[in-house]
Structures are given as structure tokens and as C-alpha cells.
Coordinates of C-alpha atoms and ligand atoms in Angstrom, one line a residue:
M1394 CA 21.2 2.6 13.6
A1395 CA 21.1 4.0 10.1
D1396 CA 19.9 7.6 10.4
F1397 CA 22.0 9.5 7.9
F1398 CA 20.8 9.8 4.5
I1399 CA 23.7 10.3 2.2
G1400 CA 23.7 9.9 -1.5
G1401 CA 20.2 8.4 -1.5
Q1402 CA 21.0 5.7 0.9
W1403 CA 20.4 5.3 4.6
V1404 CA 23.7 4.7 6.3
G1405 CA 24.8 4.6 9.9
A1406 CA 27.5 6.6 11.8
R1407 CA 31.2 5.8 10.8
A1408 CA 32.5 6.4 14.4
G1409 CA 30.3 8.5 16.5
G1410 CA 28.1 6.0 18.3
T1411 CA 24.6 6.9 19.3
R1412 CA 22.5 9.8 21.1
E1413 CA 19.4 9.2 23.3
I1414 CA 16.5 11.4 22.3
R1415 CA 14.2 12.0 25.3
C1416 CA 10.8 13.7 25.2
P1417 CA 11.3 17.0 27.4
A1418 CA 8.0 16.8 29.1
D1419 CA 8.7 13.6 31.1
G1420 CA 12.4 12.4 30.2
S1421 CA 10.9 9.2 28.5
L1422 CA 13.1 7.8 25.8
V1423 CA 11.8 8.6 22.3
A1424 CA 14.6 7.0 20.4
E1425 CA 18.4 6.3 19.9
V1426 CA 19.8 8.0 16.8
A1427 CA 23.3 7.7 15.1
E1428 CA 25.7 10.6 16.2
G1429 CA 27.6 12.0 13.4
T1430 CA 31.2 13.1 13.3
R1431 CA 33.1 15.2 10.7
E1432 CA 33.7 12.1 8.5
D1433 CA 30.0 11.5 8.2
T1434 CA 29.4 15.1 7.2
E1435 CA 32.3 15.1 4.7
A1436 CA 30.6 12.1 3.0
A1437 CA 27.4 13.9 2.7
I1438 CA 29.2 16.9 1.4
A1439 CA 30.8 14.8 -1.3
A1440 CA 27.4 13.1 -2.2
A1441 CA 25.8 16.7 -2.5
R1442 CA 28.9 17.9 -4.6
A1443 CA 28.5 14.9 -7.0
A1444 CA 24.9 15.4 -7.5
F1445 CA 25.1 19.0 -8.2
D1446 CA 28.2 18.8 -10.5
T1447 CA 27.1 15.6 -12.4
G1448 CA 23.4 15.0 -11.4
P1449 CA 20.2 16.0 -13.2
W1450 CA 18.8 18.3 -10.5
P1451 CA 20.3 21.7 -11.3
S1452 CA 19.3 21.4 -15.0
T1453 CA 16.0 20.0 -14.4
P1454 CA 13.4 22.6 -15.8
A1455 CA 12.5 24.8 -12.9
P1456 CA 8.6 24.2 -13.2
E1457 CA 9.4 20.5 -12.8
R1458 CA 11.3 21.1 -9.8
G1459 CA 8.4 23.1 -8.6
D1460 CA 6.0 20.3 -9.2
I1461 CA 8.2 18.0 -7.0
L1462 CA 7.7 20.6 -4.2
L1463 CA 3.9 20.7 -4.7
R1464 CA 3.9 16.9 -4.4
A1465 CA 6.1 17.2 -1.1
A1466 CA 3.3 19.4 0.2
E1467 CA 0.5 16.8 -0.8
L1468 CA 2.7 13.9 1.1
L1469 CA 3.4 16.0 4.0
E1470 CA -0.5 16.6 4.4
Q1471 CA -1.1 12.8 4.0
R1472 CA 1.5 12.2 6.7
K1473 CA 0.7 15.0 9.0
D1474 CA -0.1 13.0 11.9
T1475 CA 3.1 11.0 11.9
F1476 CA 5.1 14.2 11.5
A1477 CA 3.2 16.0 14.1
R1478 CA 3.5 13.4 16.8
A1479 CA 7.2 13.0 16.1
E1480 CA 7.7 16.7 16.3
S1481 CA 6.0 16.9 19.7
L1482 CA 7.8 14.0 21.3
D1483 CA 11.2 15.5 20.4
T1484 CA 10.2 19.1 21.3
G1485 CA 7.6 18.6 24.1
K1486 CA 5.3 21.1 22.3
R1487 CA 1.6 20.6 22.3
L1488 CA 0.3 18.4 19.5
V1489 CA -2.0 21.0 18.1
E1490 CA 1.0 23.5 17.7
S1491 CA 3.0 20.8 15.8
E1492 CA -0.1 20.2 13.7
Y1493 CA -0.2 24.1 12.9
D1494 CA 3.4 23.8 12.0
M1495 CA 2.7 21.0 9.5
D1496 CA 0.1 23.2 7.7
D1497 CA 2.7 26.0 7.6
I1498 CA 5.3 23.9 6.3
A1499 CA 3.0 22.4 3.5
A1500 CA 2.3 26.0 2.5
C1501 CA 5.8 26.8 2.5
F1502 CA 6.4 23.7 0.1
R1503 CA 3.6 25.3 -2.1
Y1504 CA 4.6 28.6 -2.2
F1505 CA 8.2 27.9 -3.4
G1506 CA 6.7 25.1 -5.5
K1507 CA 4.8 27.7 -7.5
L1508 CA 7.7 30.5 -7.4
A1509 CA 10.2 27.9 -9.0
G1510 CA 10.4 28.8 -12.6
Q1511 CA 8.3 31.9 -12.4
D1512 CA 11.4 34.1 -13.1
A1513 CA 13.4 32.8 -16.0
G1514 CA 15.7 35.9 -16.1
R1515 CA 15.6 38.9 -18.4
V1516 CA 17.0 40.5 -21.4
V1517 CA 18.9 43.5 -20.9
D1518 CA 18.9 46.3 -23.6
T1519 CA 22.4 47.1 -24.5
G1520 CA 21.4 49.8 -27.0
N1521 CA 23.7 48.2 -29.2
P1522 CA 22.3 46.1 -32.2
D1523 CA 25.7 44.2 -32.3
A1524 CA 25.3 43.0 -28.9
F1525 CA 23.2 40.6 -26.7
S1526 CA 22.8 40.6 -23.0
R1527 CA 20.6 38.6 -20.6
V1528 CA 20.6 37.8 -17.1
V1529 CA 19.8 34.3 -15.7
Y1530 CA 19.3 32.7 -12.4
E1531 CA 21.3 29.8 -11.5
P1532 CA 21.5 27.6 -8.3
V1533 CA 24.4 28.5 -6.0
G1534 CA 25.5 24.9 -5.7
V1535 CA 25.9 22.8 -2.4
C1536 CA 24.1 24.3 0.6
G1537 CA 25.0 23.6 4.2
L1538 CA 21.8 23.9 6.0
I1539 CA 21.9 24.0 10.0
T1540 CA 18.8 24.4 12.0
P1541 CA 17.5 24.8 15.7
W1542 CA 15.2 22.8 17.9
N1543 CA 12.3 25.1 18.5
Y1544 CA 10.4 24.6 15.2
P1545 CA 12.7 21.8 13.8
L1546 CA 10.9 21.1 10.5
L1547 CA 9.6 24.6 9.9
Q1548 CA 12.8 26.2 10.1
T1549 CA 14.3 23.3 7.9
V1550 CA 11.7 23.7 5.3
W1551 CA 12.2 27.4 5.1
K1552 CA 15.6 26.5 3.8
V1553 CA 15.1 23.3 2.1
A1554 CA 12.1 24.6 0.0
P1555 CA 13.9 27.6 -1.8
A1556 CA 17.2 25.7 -2.1
L1557 CA 15.5 22.9 -4.0
A1558 CA 13.3 25.2 -6.0
A1559 CA 16.4 27.1 -7.2
G1560 CA 18.1 23.8 -8.2
N1561 CA 20.5 23.4 -5.4
T1562 CA 21.9 20.2 -3.4
F1563 CA 22.1 20.3 0.3
V1564 CA 23.3 18.7 3.4
L1565 CA 21.1 19.3 6.3
K1566 CA 22.3 19.2 9.9
P1567 CA 19.3 19.4 12.3
S1568 CA 19.3 20.1 16.0
E1569 CA 20.9 17.3 17.9
L1570 CA 18.0 17.6 20.3
T1571 CA 15.2 17.2 17.5
P1572 CA 16.1 15.1 14.6
H1573 CA 12.9 13.0 13.9
T1574 CA 11.0 15.1 11.7
C1575 CA 14.2 15.8 9.5
V1576 CA 14.8 11.9 9.2
L1577 CA 11.0 11.7 8.1
L1578 CA 11.5 14.5 5.7
M1579 CA 14.2 12.6 3.5
S1580 CA 11.9 9.8 3.0
L1581 CA 9.2 12.3 1.9
L1582 CA 11.5 14.1 -0.4
T1583 CA 12.4 10.8 -2.1
D1584 CA 8.9 9.8 -2.5
A1585 CA 8.0 13.2 -4.0
G1586 CA 10.7 12.7 -6.7
V1587 CA 13.9 14.4 -5.5
P1588 CA 16.8 12.4 -7.0
A1589 CA 19.3 10.7 -5.0
G1590 CA 22.1 12.7 -3.7
V1591 CA 20.2 16.0 -3.8
A1592 CA 19.0 16.0 -0.2
N1593 CA 21.5 14.6 2.3
L1594 CA 21.0 14.4 6.2
V1595 CA 23.5 14.0 9.1
L1596 CA 22.8 14.1 12.7
G1597 CA 24.8 14.9 15.8
A1598 CA 26.4 17.9 17.8
G1599 CA 27.1 21.3 16.0
P1600 CA 31.0 21.4 16.5
A1601 CA 31.5 17.8 15.3
A1602 CA 28.7 17.2 12.5
G1603 CA 27.7 20.8 11.8
A1604 CA 31.1 22.9 11.6
P1605 CA 32.2 21.0 8.3
L1606 CA 29.1 22.7 6.5
S1607 CA 30.7 26.2 7.4
E1608 CA 34.4 25.2 6.8
H1609 CA 34.5 22.7 3.7
P1610 CA 35.5 24.3 0.4
D1611 CA 32.9 22.1 -1.4
V1612 CA 30.1 23.8 0.2
D1613 CA 29.0 27.0 -1.7
L1614 CA 26.4 28.4 0.9
V1615 CA 25.7 28.0 4.6
S1616 CA 22.3 28.9 5.9
F1617 CA 22.0 28.9 9.7
T1618 CA 19.1 29.4 12.2
G1619 CA 20.1 29.4 15.6
G1620 CA 21.7 31.5 18.5
L1621 CA 23.8 34.6 18.1
A1622 CA 26.9 33.1 19.3
T1623 CA 26.9 30.1 17.0
G1624 CA 26.1 32.3 14.2
K1625 CA 29.2 34.5 14.7
V1626 CA 31.3 31.1 14.7
I1627 CA 29.5 30.1 11.5
A1628 CA 30.0 33.4 9.8
A1629 CA 33.7 33.3 10.6
A1630 CA 34.4 29.8 9.6
A1631 CA 32.6 30.6 6.3
A1632 CA 34.6 33.7 5.5
A1633 CA 37.7 31.5 4.9
T1634 CA 36.1 30.2 1.7
V1635 CA 34.0 33.1 1.0
K1636 CA 30.8 31.2 1.2
K1637 CA 27.3 32.8 0.8
V1638 CA 26.0 33.1 4.3
A1639 CA 22.5 33.4 5.6
L1640 CA 22.0 33.8 9.3
E1641 CA 18.7 33.8 11.1
L1642 CA 19.7 34.6 14.6
G1643 CA 18.1 35.4 18.1
G1644 CA 15.7 38.2 18.9
K1645 CA 14.7 40.4 22.0
N1646 CA 11.5 41.6 20.7
P1647 CA 9.5 44.5 22.0
N1648 CA 5.8 44.5 22.4
V1649 CA 5.0 48.3 22.6
V1650 CA 1.4 48.9 24.2
F1651 CA -0.1 52.4 24.2
A1652 CA -2.7 53.6 26.7
D1653 CA -5.2 53.9 23.9
A1654 CA -4.9 50.3 22.8
D1655 CA -7.9 47.9 23.4
F1656 CA -7.0 46.6 26.8
D1657 CA -8.2 43.0 26.6
T1658 CA -6.9 42.5 23.2
A1659 CA -3.3 43.8 24.2
V1660 CA -3.3 41.8 27.3
D1661 CA -4.2 38.6 25.5
Y1662 CA -1.6 39.3 22.8
A1663 CA 1.1 40.0 25.4
I1664 CA 0.5 36.7 26.9
T1665 CA 0.4 34.6 23.8
A1666 CA 3.5 36.7 22.4
I1667 CA 5.7 35.4 25.3
F1668 CA 4.1 32.1 26.7
L1669 CA 3.4 30.5 23.5
H1670 CA 5.9 27.3 23.2
S1671 CA 7.1 28.5 26.7
G1672 CA 8.8 31.4 25.0
Q1673 CA 11.0 29.3 22.9
V1674 CA 10.2 31.3 19.7
C1675 CA 12.7 33.5 18.2
S1676 CA 10.1 36.2 17.6
A1677 CA 8.7 36.0 21.3
G1678 CA 7.5 39.2 22.5
A1679 CA 9.7 39.0 25.5
R1680 CA 10.0 42.7 26.3
L1681 CA 6.6 44.4 27.1
I1682 CA 7.0 48.2 26.9
V1683 CA 3.8 49.6 28.2
Q1684 CA 2.7 53.3 28.6
R1685 CA 3.1 54.6 32.1
E1686 CA -0.5 55.7 32.8
I1687 CA -1.7 51.9 32.2
H1688 CA 1.3 50.0 33.7
D1689 CA -0.2 49.0 36.9
E1690 CA -3.5 48.0 35.7
F1691 CA -1.9 46.3 32.7
V1692 CA 0.7 44.3 34.4
A1693 CA -1.7 43.1 37.1
E1694 CA -4.0 41.5 34.4
V1695 CA -0.9 40.0 32.6
V1696 CA 0.2 38.5 36.0
R1697 CA -3.4 37.3 36.7
R1698 CA -3.6 35.6 33.4
A1699 CA 0.0 34.2 33.4
E1700 CA -0.9 32.3 36.7
L1701 CA -3.7 30.8 34.9
I1702 CA -1.8 29.1 32.1
R1703 CA -1.8 25.4 32.4
L1704 CA 1.3 23.6 31.8
G1705 CA 1.4 20.1 30.4
G1706 CA 2.9 17.5 28.0
P1707 CA 2.4 17.4 24.3
F1708 CA -0.5 15.0 24.3
D1709 CA -2.4 16.6 27.4
P1710 CA -5.5 18.1 25.8
D1711 CA -5.7 20.7 28.7
A1712 CA -2.2 21.9 28.4
E1713 CA -1.7 25.5 27.2
T1714 CA 2.0 25.5 26.9
G1715 CA 4.7 22.9 27.5
P1716 CA 8.2 22.3 28.9
L1717 CA 11.7 23.7 28.0
I1718 CA 13.7 21.7 25.7
S1719 CA 16.3 20.4 28.0
A1720 CA 17.7 20.5 31.6
A1721 CA 20.5 22.6 30.5
H1722 CA 18.3 25.1 28.9
R1723 CA 16.0 25.5 31.8
E1724 CA 19.3 26.1 33.9
K1725 CA 20.0 28.9 31.6
V1726 CA 16.7 30.5 31.9
E1727 CA 17.0 30.1 35.9
Q1728 CA 20.2 31.8 35.7
Y1729 CA 18.9 34.6 33.5
V1730 CA 16.2 35.1 35.9
A1731 CA 18.5 35.2 38.9
T1732 CA 20.6 37.8 37.2
A1733 CA 17.7 40.0 36.4
I1734 CA 16.6 40.0 40.0
E1735 CA 20.0 40.7 41.1
E1736 CA 20.2 43.8 38.8
G1737 CA 17.0 45.1 40.3
A1738 CA 14.0 43.5 38.5
V1739 CA 10.9 42.9 40.5
L1740 CA 9.6 39.3 40.4
R1741 CA 5.9 39.5 39.9
T1742 CA 5.1 35.8 39.3
G1743 CA 6.9 32.5 38.4
G1744 CA 10.5 32.4 38.8
R1745 CA 10.7 28.9 39.6
R1746 CA 10.0 25.4 38.5
P1747 CA 6.3 24.1 39.2
A1748 CA 5.8 22.4 42.5
D1749 CA 3.3 19.8 41.1
E1750 CA 4.7 16.3 41.2
R1751 CA 3.3 15.7 37.6
F1752 CA 6.0 17.6 36.2
K1753 CA 9.0 16.4 38.1
D1754 CA 10.5 14.4 35.2
G1755 CA 10.0 17.2 32.5
Y1756 CA 11.7 20.5 32.3
F1757 CA 8.9 22.7 33.1
Y1758 CA 9.3 26.3 34.3
L1759 CA 6.5 28.7 35.5
P1760 CA 5.3 31.7 33.1
T1761 CA 7.4 34.5 34.7
V1762 CA 7.0 38.3 34.8
L1763 CA 9.9 40.6 35.8
D1764 CA 8.9 44.2 36.3
D1765 CA 10.7 47.4 36.5
V1766 CA 13.6 46.0 34.5
R1767 CA 16.1 48.8 33.9
Q1768 CA 17.2 49.8 30.3
G1769 CA 20.6 48.5 29.4
S1770 CA 20.4 45.6 32.0
T1771 CA 21.0 42.0 31.1
A1772 CA 17.2 41.2 31.3
V1773 CA 16.3 43.4 28.5
R1774 CA 19.5 42.9 26.3
E1775 CA 19.9 39.2 26.6
E1776 CA 17.5 36.4 25.0
S1777 CA 16.2 34.0 27.6
F1778 CA 14.5 31.9 25.2
G1779 CA 12.1 30.9 27.9
P1780 CA 8.8 31.9 29.5
V1781 CA 10.0 35.1 30.9
L1782 CA 8.3 38.6 30.3
T1783 CA 10.3 41.7 31.2
V1784 CA 8.3 45.0 31.7
E1785 CA 9.5 48.4 30.9
T1786 CA 7.5 51.8 31.0
F1787 CA 7.6 54.7 28.5
T1788 CA 6.0 58.3 28.5
D1789 CA 5.3 59.0 24.9
E1790 CA 5.7 57.9 21.3
D1791 CA 9.4 59.1 20.9
D1792 CA 10.4 57.3 24.3
A1793 CA 8.5 54.2 23.2
V1794 CA 10.7 54.0 20.1
R1795 CA 13.8 54.9 21.5
I1796 CA 13.3 52.0 24.3
A1797 CA 12.1 49.4 21.6
N1798 CA 15.2 50.2 19.5
D1799 CA 17.6 50.0 22.4
T1800 CA 18.8 46.4 21.6
H1801 CA 21.3 44.7 19.5
Y1802 CA 18.7 42.5 18.2
G1803 CA 16.2 43.4 15.4
L1804 CA 14.1 40.4 14.6
A1805 CA 10.5 41.4 15.2
G1806 CA 8.3 43.7 17.2
A1807 CA 4.7 45.0 17.7
V1808 CA 2.6 47.9 18.5
F1809 CA -0.7 48.0 20.1
T1810 CA -2.8 51.2 19.7
N1811 CA -5.9 52.4 18.5
D1812 CA -4.5 55.5 16.7
A1813 CA -4.0 54.2 13.1
S1814 CA -1.5 57.1 12.2
R1815 CA 0.6 56.5 15.3
A1816 CA 0.5 52.8 14.6
Q1817 CA 2.1 53.5 11.2
R1818 CA 4.5 56.0 12.5
V1819 CA 5.9 53.6 15.1
A1820 CA 6.0 50.7 12.8
N1821 CA 8.0 52.8 10.3
R1822 CA 10.5 53.8 13.2
L1823 CA 11.1 50.3 14.7
R1824 CA 14.1 49.0 13.5
H1825 CA 13.3 45.3 13.4
G1826 CA 12.7 42.8 10.4
T1827 CA 8.9 42.3 11.1
I1828 CA 6.4 44.6 12.7
W1829 CA 3.0 43.6 13.8
I1830 CA 0.2 46.2 14.4
N1831 CA -2.3 45.1 17.1
D1832 CA -1.2 41.6 16.5
F1833 CA 1.6 39.4 17.2
H1834 CA 3.5 36.3 15.6
P1835 CA 1.7 35.8 12.1
Y1836 CA 3.9 35.4 9.2
L1837 CA 3.2 34.7 5.6
P1838 CA 5.4 32.5 3.2
Q1839 CA 5.0 35.3 0.6
A1840 CA 6.5 38.0 2.8
E1841 CA 10.2 38.0 3.8
W1842 CA 11.4 37.1 7.3
G1843 CA 14.8 38.1 8.5
G1844 CA 16.5 40.2 11.2
Y1845 CA 18.0 43.6 11.3
K1846 CA 21.1 44.3 13.3
Q1847 CA 22.4 41.1 15.0
S1848 CA 19.2 39.1 14.4
G1849 CA 20.6 38.0 11.1
F1850 CA 21.7 38.5 7.7
G1851 CA 19.9 37.5 4.4
R1852 CA 16.2 36.8 4.1
E1853 CA 13.9 33.8 4.3
L1854 CA 10.4 33.3 2.8
G1855 CA 9.2 35.7 0.1
P1856 CA 10.7 36.0 -3.4
T1857 CA 14.0 37.3 -2.2
G1858 CA 14.0 34.3 0.1
L1859 CA 14.4 32.2 -3.2
A1860 CA 16.9 34.7 -4.4
E1861 CA 19.2 33.9 -1.4
Y1862 CA 19.6 30.4 -3.0
Q1863 CA 20.3 31.6 -6.5
E1864 CA 23.2 33.2 -8.4
A1865 CA 22.3 36.0 -10.9
K1866 CA 24.5 35.7 -13.9
H1867 CA 24.5 38.4 -16.6
I1868 CA 25.5 37.0 -20.0
Y1869 CA 26.6 39.5 -22.5
Q1870 CA 27.4 38.4 -26.1
N1871 CA 29.1 40.6 -28.8
L1872 CA 27.2 39.8 -32.1
R1873 CA 30.0 41.2 -34.3
P1874 CA 33.4 39.9 -32.7
G1875 CA 36.6 41.3 -34.0
P1876 CA 39.6 43.3 -32.9
L1877 CA 38.9 46.3 -30.8
R1878 CA 41.9 48.4 -31.9
W1879 CA 41.7 50.7 -28.9
F1880 CA 45.4 51.6 -29.2
S1881 CA 46.9 53.2 -32.2
G1882 CA 50.2 51.5 -31.6
E1883 CA 48.6 48.0 -32.1
K1884 CA 47.5 48.8 -35.6
Ligands
NAD359 P1 22.1 26.8 18.7 O1 23.0 28.1 17.9 O2 22.7 26.3 19.8 O3 22.0 25.8 17.6 C1 21.5 25.7 16.3 C2 21.9 24.8 15.4 O4 23.4 25.0 15.2 C3 22.1 23.2 16.0 O5 21.9 22.5 14.8 C4 23.4 23.1 16.4 O6 23.8 21.7 16.5 C5 24.3 23.8 15.5 N1 25.6 24.2 15.9 C6 26.0 24.5 17.1 N2 27.4 24.8 17.1 C7 27.7 24.7 15.8 C8 29.1 25.1 15.1 N3 30.2 25.4 15.7 N4 28.9 24.9 13.8 C9 27.9 24.4 13.0 N5 26.8 24.1 13.6 C10 26.7 24.3 15.2 O7 20.6 27.4 18.8 P2 19.4 26.7 19.4 O8 19.5 26.4 20.8 O9 19.5 25.3 18.6 O10 18.4 27.5 19.0 C11 17.7 28.5 19.6 C12 18.2 29.8 18.9 O11 17.7 29.8 17.6 C13 17.5 31.1 19.8 O12 18.6 32.0 19.8 C14 16.4 31.5 18.6 O13 16.2 32.8 18.7 C15 17.2 31.1 17.3 N6 16.2 31.1 16.2 C16 16.1 32.0 15.4 C17 15.1 32.1 14.4 C18 15.0 33.1 13.3 O14 14.1 32.7 12.4 N7 15.8 34.3 13.3 C19 14.1 30.9 14.4 C20 14.2 30.0 15.3 C21 15.2 30.0 16.3

């Protein structure tokens, strides 16, 4: 089994054996892939280091690198069906969602392809005719990219596209649960014109195949998307060699609904915000914070709608949402719900696996609503990363903001209201990296994405997303070099 891409060659595992990839919707075997160890990752780091230190990529003119990314976008569009199918088999998500993801990924390649080379640095006025000073942007070096399973290729390309645009080389370690589209990506990048050694891929578990990317002295930057606990381990490991670190971590995202919001719209978004991809979305609207006077009517309608959601596998045209990623993850969600109920939450619907025999081999879990959760309880503090909506109630604007900000996370949030001034006021006061007004989930490649507080460090997307992968170097030249003679004793 040769699934690692190192130095432009497909190679097999040195010692790690293989791992079965199974579709979470029915447990069927998708493939066996090579399981990497520390040695495999070290070989990939060596290849990326050599390609950076002696290869052509860092000094390739930035517009040429940009053209290669534009070509990658085109190739992805041509291969969309293959990529989308592979993504759905690994994740269990609906094919139509994987197809949307591929469109978003092509847009991301295009955005960074066009951005590459747009900023060639600047001349700085020294005020001194005998000095010349300029700032140039250079690639950081070898990047270690570690990505999760919920949007496997999307999260990966949010890193790969700016890293390549800026002239870096990289080693990618995707989630061990969802490797396929990253394997396909290596061939696509090669076909687009990325030189050998620039893009490297290893597969396997985090502590074995991923950890060297945060520890090895030859890696200059580690960019990680995943859970908070793993992010802390990676940041601590990266500190030993003072790597540049970017962390895109979890969220516990508030969705604030005022009584004056359009009722049907707000209910519809509340449902989509949490139950899309069975809640396995970092920006999922997992905390519904609703104004007291509409609480009963609003929650009743959310529950009614949640009970109508049709579960199904990736290729079931009637399915509206799919399974959880693994048996272990479903157990984690079950434990979260049990703890919430112990702490006083009222289960309004769901809270169990579906009884239908059709789902017995997959990792399905019913859309769940937990009402009357207490502020400060586990249910509102911890990410379940499953189809579980918690409900809190507020009295007025100040109360809404205070409750919505009472979390150590700060990834995203939304406010629903028909009062335009209040919408802006509340959006200004919410301490989360992305705020939606009367909407949920849209993001743009040209606008930054990243977390406040413990949701992360550093930005993806947008022009400063590219800057994450660049060093800004100030070059100052004295045009009349000679002795300074600052100290009279030296005369
Ligand atoms: P995870 O932290 O378990 O794993 C993420 C990646 O880290 C995987 O590739 C894993 O193999 C690797 N890993 C694990 N331990 C490691 C170690 N010691 N050293 C190096 N790598 C290691 O997360 P997950 O379960 O795959 O993903 C779900 C989490 O990701 C959720 O918390 C979700 O909110 C978050 N997420 C955040 C964003 C965002 O944009 N902020 C986007 C998607 C997902």
C-alpha cells in the first residue's frame, strides 16, 4: 500500500502497517491505507526541507505560483465527482454537501492564486538620501499542516493554498479517519505543476504521524485545525523550537434570537445552524439563546422541525443529514447528553440513536434539543460536536450579550433581529471571530476566518490568511557606508 507522497514519489509505510477506512453511514470498508509512524513523517519533513532550501519553488515568481493554483482550481472542477464521492465515503456526509465543499475549495484556490504576487512589498521612506529601505515578503519555510475529519479537503486547502501561494513547502497530515481526498490532492497538485518535494503527505494517527510536525526543528510553521485539547499539545510542542503556530480550534457558538426576529426565518436558521452535517461543524450554532417572551413558541417549533429531519447515508437522495464520524465520537456525544441531563437540562427531543433497522450499522444519532440548560453547566461550555442544540433564555440586549460571551470559545455567532441598529450593536459586542446577522454559516475566502479566545490563534482566508505563511523582511541599505565615529575615543 503506497499512500504517502514524499519528495514527488508515492511510497508505502516503513513500519506502521495499514488502517481500515470505513464509511460511517453503514460501516462498509472503503479502503485500507498505509499507517504512518514518526519515521515516515521525518522522511517527509526531510523532503520538504530539501525542496525549500534547494528547490525552485520559493524563488518561483509569485504570479507563476498563482497560475499553478488557478490550474489546481480548474482540475478540481474537472475531477469534482471523484473528489466529492471520496469525501462522502470517508465522512458519511451527503454527496450534495461534498459537492458544495468542492466548489468552495476551487474558489479558495482561485482566491489565493490571484492574491499571490499582488503584494511585492514596499519601499519605506527613510528621510535620508544616503539610505534605502524596503520590506519584502518571503515564505516562512517548511509548513506542517494538520487537519481534521469534518471538512477534510476544505480545511486542508485553506492551509495548502496560501502556503503554496507564499512559496512554502509543506508536509500534510490529514485526519486518520478521512484521508482520501488528501491523497487525491497530491496528484492534482502535481498535475497542476507543483514541483516534486513541495507538497508531501503522510497518513496516520496524530501522536505518531502528526506530532513530529510540531516538534521537528526542520519545520518552521505548524498550522493545525482540530480540537482544543490537541491544539494545546501542539502549541506546547511547537514552543520548544519557536515555530510559527496557527490554531483553528473548536467553538461553542451562540445563536441569539430576539423576539422581533422574523419567526420562520430564525427557526429555519436555528435548525440549519446545528443540524447541518449532524452538528459536526466548528461553527455550528450549538447554543440557541432566545428572548424569554418567544421561548416556548420558538422551542416548540424547533423541536417539531427537528423531529422531521430525515437521516440517511451519503447517497440517499432523501437524506437531510448524515451519521457521526465514528462509534467513539457517537459515544462522546451520548456522554455529553447524559451529563447535560444530570446537570438539569430538559430533553425535548432526540437524545438517542434512531430505532430504524436501516441505521443499525452506521453511527447515527437523532437531532437533539436540550432546553433550560444552566449557564456555566457543561452543556453550554463544552463542544459536543454532534447534533445537539442547547437552549438558554435572555431578557434584554445586555443579558443576551453577557450570556453569548460567557464561553472560553470565540469562533462564531449569530444574531437574529429586525432592529437594524440593535443587530449592529450586538454584533459589535459579541467576542467571536465571525458574526452573522440574520444568517448562519456563510463565509468568504476574501474575509478572514479565525477564533477569539480559546478558539484559536492566527487567521485563515483573507489577505492576512496569506500573511500567516509569509515573513515580512525589512531590508535597509546604507548608500554611503563608512565609519560611524560615534565615540570620540575611537578617533
Ligand atoms: P482532533 O484534535 O482530534 O484531530 C485533528 C488532527 O490532529 C487529526 O489529524 C489528528 O490526527 C491530529 N492529532 C491528534 N493528536 C495529535 C498530536 N499529538 N500531534 C499532532 N497531531 C495530532 O480533532 P478532530 O476530532 O479531527 O476535529 C474536530 C475538532 O476540530 C472540533 O473541535 C472542531 O471544532 C475543530 N474544527 C475547527 C475548525 C475551525 O475552523 N476553527 C474547523 C474544523 C474543525
